[in-house]
mmCIF file of C-alpha atoms and ligand atoms in Angstrom:
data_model
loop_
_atom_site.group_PDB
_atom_site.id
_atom_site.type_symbol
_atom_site.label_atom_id
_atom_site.label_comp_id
_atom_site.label_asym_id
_atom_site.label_seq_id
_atom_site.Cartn_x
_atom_site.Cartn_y
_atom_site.Cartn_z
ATOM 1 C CA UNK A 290 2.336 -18.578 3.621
ATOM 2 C CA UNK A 291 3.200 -15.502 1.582
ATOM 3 C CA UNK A 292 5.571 -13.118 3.820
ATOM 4 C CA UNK A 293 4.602 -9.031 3.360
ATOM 5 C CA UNK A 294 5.948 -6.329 4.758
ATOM 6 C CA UNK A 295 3.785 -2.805 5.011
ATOM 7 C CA UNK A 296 5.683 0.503 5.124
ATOM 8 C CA UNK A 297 3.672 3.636 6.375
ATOM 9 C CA UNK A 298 4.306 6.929 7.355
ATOM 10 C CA UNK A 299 0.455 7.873 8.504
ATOM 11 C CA UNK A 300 -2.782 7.097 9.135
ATOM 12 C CA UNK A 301 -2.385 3.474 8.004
ATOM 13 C CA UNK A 302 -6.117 2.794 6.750
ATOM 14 C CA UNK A 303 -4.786 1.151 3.507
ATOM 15 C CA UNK A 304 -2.959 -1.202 6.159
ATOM 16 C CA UNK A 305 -6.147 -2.008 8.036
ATOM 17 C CA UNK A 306 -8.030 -2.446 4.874
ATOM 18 C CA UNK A 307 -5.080 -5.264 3.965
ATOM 19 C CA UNK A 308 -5.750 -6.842 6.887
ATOM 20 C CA UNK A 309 -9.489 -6.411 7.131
ATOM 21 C CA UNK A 310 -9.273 -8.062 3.502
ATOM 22 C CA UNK A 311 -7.593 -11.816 5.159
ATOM 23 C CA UNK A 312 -4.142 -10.549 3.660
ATOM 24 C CA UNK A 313 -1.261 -11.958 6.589
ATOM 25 C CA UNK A 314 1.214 -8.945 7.516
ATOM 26 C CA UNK A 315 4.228 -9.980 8.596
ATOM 27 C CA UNK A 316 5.172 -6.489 9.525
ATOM 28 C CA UNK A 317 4.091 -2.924 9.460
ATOM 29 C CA UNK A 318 7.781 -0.720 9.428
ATOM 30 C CA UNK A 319 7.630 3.268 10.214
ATOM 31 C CA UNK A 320 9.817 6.349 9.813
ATOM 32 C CA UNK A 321 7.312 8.200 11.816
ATOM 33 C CA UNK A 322 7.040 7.566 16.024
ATOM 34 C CA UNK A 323 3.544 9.526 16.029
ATOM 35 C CA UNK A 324 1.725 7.250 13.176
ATOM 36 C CA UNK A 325 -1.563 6.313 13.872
ATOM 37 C CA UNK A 326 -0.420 3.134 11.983
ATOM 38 C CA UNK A 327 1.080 1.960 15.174
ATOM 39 C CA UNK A 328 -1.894 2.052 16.846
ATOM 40 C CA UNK A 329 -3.408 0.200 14.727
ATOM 41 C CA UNK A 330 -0.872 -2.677 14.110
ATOM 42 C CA UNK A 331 -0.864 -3.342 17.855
ATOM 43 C CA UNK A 332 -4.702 -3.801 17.394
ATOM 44 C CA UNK A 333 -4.845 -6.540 15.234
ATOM 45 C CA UNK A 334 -1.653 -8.042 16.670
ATOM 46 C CA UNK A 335 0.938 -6.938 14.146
ATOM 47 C CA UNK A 336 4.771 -5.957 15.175
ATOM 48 C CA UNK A 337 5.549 -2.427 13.976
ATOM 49 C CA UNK A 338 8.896 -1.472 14.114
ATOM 50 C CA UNK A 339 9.395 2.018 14.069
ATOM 51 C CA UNK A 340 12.143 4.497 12.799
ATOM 52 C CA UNK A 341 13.170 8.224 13.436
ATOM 53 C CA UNK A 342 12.094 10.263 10.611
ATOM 54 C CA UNK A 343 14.117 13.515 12.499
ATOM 55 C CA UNK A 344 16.867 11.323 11.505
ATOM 56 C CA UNK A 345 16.865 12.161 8.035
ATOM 57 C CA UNK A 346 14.896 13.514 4.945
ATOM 58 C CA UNK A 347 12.291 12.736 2.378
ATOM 59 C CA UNK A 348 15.344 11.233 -0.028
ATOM 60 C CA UNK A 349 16.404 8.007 1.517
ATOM 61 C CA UNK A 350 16.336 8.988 5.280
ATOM 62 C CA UNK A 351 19.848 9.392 5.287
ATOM 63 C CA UNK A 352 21.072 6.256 6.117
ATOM 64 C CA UNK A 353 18.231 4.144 7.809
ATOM 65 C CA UNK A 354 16.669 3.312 4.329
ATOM 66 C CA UNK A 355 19.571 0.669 4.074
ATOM 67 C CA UNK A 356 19.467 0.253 7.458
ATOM 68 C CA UNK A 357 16.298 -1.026 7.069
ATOM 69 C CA UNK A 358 17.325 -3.660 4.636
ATOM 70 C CA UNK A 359 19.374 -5.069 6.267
ATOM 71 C CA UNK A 360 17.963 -4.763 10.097
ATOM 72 C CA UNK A 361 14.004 -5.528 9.138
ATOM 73 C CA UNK A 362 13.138 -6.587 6.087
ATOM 74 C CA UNK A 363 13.539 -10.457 6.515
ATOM 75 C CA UNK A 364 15.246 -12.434 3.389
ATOM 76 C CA UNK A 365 12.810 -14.384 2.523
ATOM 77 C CA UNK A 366 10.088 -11.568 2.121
ATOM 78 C CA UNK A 367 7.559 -11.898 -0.749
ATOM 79 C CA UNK A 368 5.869 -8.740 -1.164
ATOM 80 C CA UNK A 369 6.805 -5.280 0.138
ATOM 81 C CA UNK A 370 3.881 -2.842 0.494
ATOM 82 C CA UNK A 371 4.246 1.256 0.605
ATOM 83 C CA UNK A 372 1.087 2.484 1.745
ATOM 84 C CA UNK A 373 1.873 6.081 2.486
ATOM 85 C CA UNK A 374 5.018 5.749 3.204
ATOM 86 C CA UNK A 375 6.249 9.367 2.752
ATOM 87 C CA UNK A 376 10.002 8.729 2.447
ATOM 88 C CA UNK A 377 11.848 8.050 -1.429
ATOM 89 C CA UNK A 378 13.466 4.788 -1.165
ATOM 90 C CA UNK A 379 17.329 4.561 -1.850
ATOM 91 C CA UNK A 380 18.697 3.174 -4.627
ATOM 92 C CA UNK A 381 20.217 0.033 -2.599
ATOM 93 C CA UNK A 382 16.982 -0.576 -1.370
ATOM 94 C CA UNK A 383 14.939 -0.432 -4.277
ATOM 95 C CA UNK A 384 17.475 -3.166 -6.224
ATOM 96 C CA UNK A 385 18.104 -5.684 -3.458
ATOM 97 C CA UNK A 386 14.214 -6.047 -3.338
ATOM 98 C CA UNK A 387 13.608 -5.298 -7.004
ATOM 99 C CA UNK A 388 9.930 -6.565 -8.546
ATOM 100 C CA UNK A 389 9.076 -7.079 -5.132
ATOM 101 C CA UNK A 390 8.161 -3.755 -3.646
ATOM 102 C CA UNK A 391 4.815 -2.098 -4.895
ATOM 103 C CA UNK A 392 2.866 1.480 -4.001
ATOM 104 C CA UNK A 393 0.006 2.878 -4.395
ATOM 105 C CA UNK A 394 -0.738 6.338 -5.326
ATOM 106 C CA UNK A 395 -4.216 8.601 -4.992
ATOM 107 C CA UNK A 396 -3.540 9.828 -9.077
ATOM 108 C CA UNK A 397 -4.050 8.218 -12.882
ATOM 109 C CA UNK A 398 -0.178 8.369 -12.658
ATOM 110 C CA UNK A 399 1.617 9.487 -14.701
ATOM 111 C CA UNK A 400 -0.355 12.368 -14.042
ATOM 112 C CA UNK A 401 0.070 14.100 -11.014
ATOM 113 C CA UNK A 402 3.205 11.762 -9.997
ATOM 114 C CA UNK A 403 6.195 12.436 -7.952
ATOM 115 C CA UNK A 404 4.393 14.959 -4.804
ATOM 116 C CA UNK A 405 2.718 14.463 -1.740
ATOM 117 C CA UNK A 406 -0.642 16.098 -2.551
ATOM 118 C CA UNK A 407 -1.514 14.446 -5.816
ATOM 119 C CA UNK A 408 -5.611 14.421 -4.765
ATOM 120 C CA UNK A 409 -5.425 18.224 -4.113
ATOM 121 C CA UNK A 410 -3.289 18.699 -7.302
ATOM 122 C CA UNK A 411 -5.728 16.842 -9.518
ATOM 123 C CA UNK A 412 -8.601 19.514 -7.874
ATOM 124 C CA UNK A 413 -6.410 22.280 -7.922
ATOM 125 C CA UNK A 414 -5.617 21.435 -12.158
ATOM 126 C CA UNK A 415 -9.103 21.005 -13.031
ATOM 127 C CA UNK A 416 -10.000 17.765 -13.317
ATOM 128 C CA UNK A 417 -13.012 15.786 -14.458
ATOM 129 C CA UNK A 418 -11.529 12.137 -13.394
ATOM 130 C CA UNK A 419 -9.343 11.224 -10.676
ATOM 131 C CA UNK A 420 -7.719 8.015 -9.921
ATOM 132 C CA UNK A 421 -5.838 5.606 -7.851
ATOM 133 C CA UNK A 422 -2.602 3.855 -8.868
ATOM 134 C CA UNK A 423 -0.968 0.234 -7.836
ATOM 135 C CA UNK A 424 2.306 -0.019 -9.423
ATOM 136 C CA UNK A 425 5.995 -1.876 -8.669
ATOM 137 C CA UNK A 426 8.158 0.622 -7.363
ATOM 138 C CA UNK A 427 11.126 1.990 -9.297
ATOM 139 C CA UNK A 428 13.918 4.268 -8.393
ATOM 140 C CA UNK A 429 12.358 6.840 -9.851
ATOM 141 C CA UNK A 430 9.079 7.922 -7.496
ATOM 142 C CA UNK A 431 5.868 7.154 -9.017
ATOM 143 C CA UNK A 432 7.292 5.441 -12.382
ATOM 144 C CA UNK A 433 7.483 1.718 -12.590
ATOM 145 C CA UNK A 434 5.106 -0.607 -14.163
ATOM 146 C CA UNK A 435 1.514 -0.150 -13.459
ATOM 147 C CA UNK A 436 -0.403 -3.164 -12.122
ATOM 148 C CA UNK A 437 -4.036 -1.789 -11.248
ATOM 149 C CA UNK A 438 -6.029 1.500 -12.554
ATOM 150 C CA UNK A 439 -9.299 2.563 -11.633
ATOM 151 C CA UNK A 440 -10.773 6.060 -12.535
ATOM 152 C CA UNK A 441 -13.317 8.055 -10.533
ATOM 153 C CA UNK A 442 -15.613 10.611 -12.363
ATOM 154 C CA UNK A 443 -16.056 14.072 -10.437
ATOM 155 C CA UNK A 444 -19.448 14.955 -10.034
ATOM 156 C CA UNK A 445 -21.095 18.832 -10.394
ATOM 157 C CA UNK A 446 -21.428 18.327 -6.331
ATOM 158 C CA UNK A 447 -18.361 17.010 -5.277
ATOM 159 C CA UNK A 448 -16.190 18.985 -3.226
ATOM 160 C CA UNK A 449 -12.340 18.146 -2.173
ATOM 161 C CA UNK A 450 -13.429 16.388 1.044
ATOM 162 C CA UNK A 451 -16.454 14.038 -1.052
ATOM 163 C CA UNK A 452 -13.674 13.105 -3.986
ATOM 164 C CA UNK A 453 -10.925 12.378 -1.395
ATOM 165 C CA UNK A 454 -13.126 10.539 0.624
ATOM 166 C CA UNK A 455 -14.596 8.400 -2.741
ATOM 167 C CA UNK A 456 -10.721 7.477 -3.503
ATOM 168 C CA UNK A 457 -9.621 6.190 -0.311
ATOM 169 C CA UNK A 458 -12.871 3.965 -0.375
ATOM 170 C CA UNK A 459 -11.325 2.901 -3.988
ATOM 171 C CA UNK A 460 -8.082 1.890 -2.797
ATOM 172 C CA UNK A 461 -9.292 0.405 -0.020
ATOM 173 C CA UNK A 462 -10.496 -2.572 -2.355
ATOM 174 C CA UNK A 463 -8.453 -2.352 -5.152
ATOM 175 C CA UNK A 464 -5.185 -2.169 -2.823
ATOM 176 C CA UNK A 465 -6.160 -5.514 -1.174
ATOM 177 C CA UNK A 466 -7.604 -7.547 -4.140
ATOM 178 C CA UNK A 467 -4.049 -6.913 -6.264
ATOM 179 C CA UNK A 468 -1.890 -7.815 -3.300
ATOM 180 C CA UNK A 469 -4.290 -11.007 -2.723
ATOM 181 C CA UNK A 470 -3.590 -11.792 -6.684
ATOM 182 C CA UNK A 471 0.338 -11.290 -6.613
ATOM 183 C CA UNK A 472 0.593 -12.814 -4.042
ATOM 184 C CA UNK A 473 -1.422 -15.915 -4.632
HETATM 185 C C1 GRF B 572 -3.165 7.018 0.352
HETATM 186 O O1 GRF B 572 -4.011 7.955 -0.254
HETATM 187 C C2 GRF B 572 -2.156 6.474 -0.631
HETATM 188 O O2 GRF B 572 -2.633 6.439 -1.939
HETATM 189 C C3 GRF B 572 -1.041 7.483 -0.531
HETATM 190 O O3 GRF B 572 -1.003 7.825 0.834
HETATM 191 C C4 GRF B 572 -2.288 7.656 1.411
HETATM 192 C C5 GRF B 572 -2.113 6.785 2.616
HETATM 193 O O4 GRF B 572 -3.275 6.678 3.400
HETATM 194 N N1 GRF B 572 0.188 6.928 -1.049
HETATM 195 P P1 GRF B 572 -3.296 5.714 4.661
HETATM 196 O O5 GRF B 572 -2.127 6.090 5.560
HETATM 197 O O6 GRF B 572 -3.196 4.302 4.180
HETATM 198 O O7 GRF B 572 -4.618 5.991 5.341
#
């Protein structure tokens, strides 16, 4: 049995839809106490271990981003999964697990790359296609290799809400099915 780790920072629905897929989560990690994530890792029986985001900032959580290396992240783990985890990883982190950590990200990267609002940057610029992003995870945010694309055409009567909605339903399958074929 593959061994995968989730990191979150949120809501967690790309972790349920993992799970919900048959996709064994070894376990969910946190920088943020108040994640609904949490909540939903204790449903389906999954240990969440969580740390203090007021610890630190967006770069590296000053300190506990190695921390977590070393503390959580067991040896012998296969496949670590950022799904919305809001924090940039540190450079010791992203090397001792190199070609092992992937993301995904709610853009046809590299467009829109590197923020926190890449749906509502996509509207904002104008868009006609939006997209959704697996990739491996380099030091550099948003820029390594990219595993899975999909587009998604805007429609005349889509608004924000209907085209953010209409991506999270997209990465809710293609998240899943990439992790099920790296993995397998
Ligand atoms: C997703 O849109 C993902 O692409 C981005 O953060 C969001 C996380 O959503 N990186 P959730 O917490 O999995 O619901």
């Amino acid at each position: 049995m593959k061994k995968v780790v989730v990191l979150a920072s949120g809501e967690g629905s790309n972790f349920s839809a993992i799970v919900d897929f048959g996709i064994k989560v070894d376990k969910v990690i946190t920088d943020n106490p108040n994640a609904n994530v949490i909540k939903r890792a204790e449903k389906v029986g999954v240990p969440c271990i969580s740390f203090d985001r007021k610890e630190g900032d967006r770069k590296y959580g000053s300190g506990w981003c190695d921390r977590m290396v070393d503390e959580t992240i067991p040896e012998d783990v296969d496949l670590i999964v950022l799904a919305g985890y809001m924090r940039i990883l540190s450079p010791y982190f992203v090397k001792k697990w190199k070609d092992k950590i992937i993301n995904i990200h709610p853009s046809l990267l590299p467009a829109f790359g590197g923020g926190c609002h890449a749906i509502r940057d996509t509207w904002e610029y104008g868009c006609k296609v939006f997209g959704v992003t697996v990739h491996w995870v380099i030091e550099e945010v948003d820029a390594g290799p990219i595993i899975t694309q999909r587009a998604i055409h805007k429609f005349d009567d889509d608004t924000l809400e209907s085209i953010t909605e209409k991506i999270h339903r997209v990465e809710h399958y293609i998240y899943p099915e990439t992790i099920k074929k790296i993995i397998s």
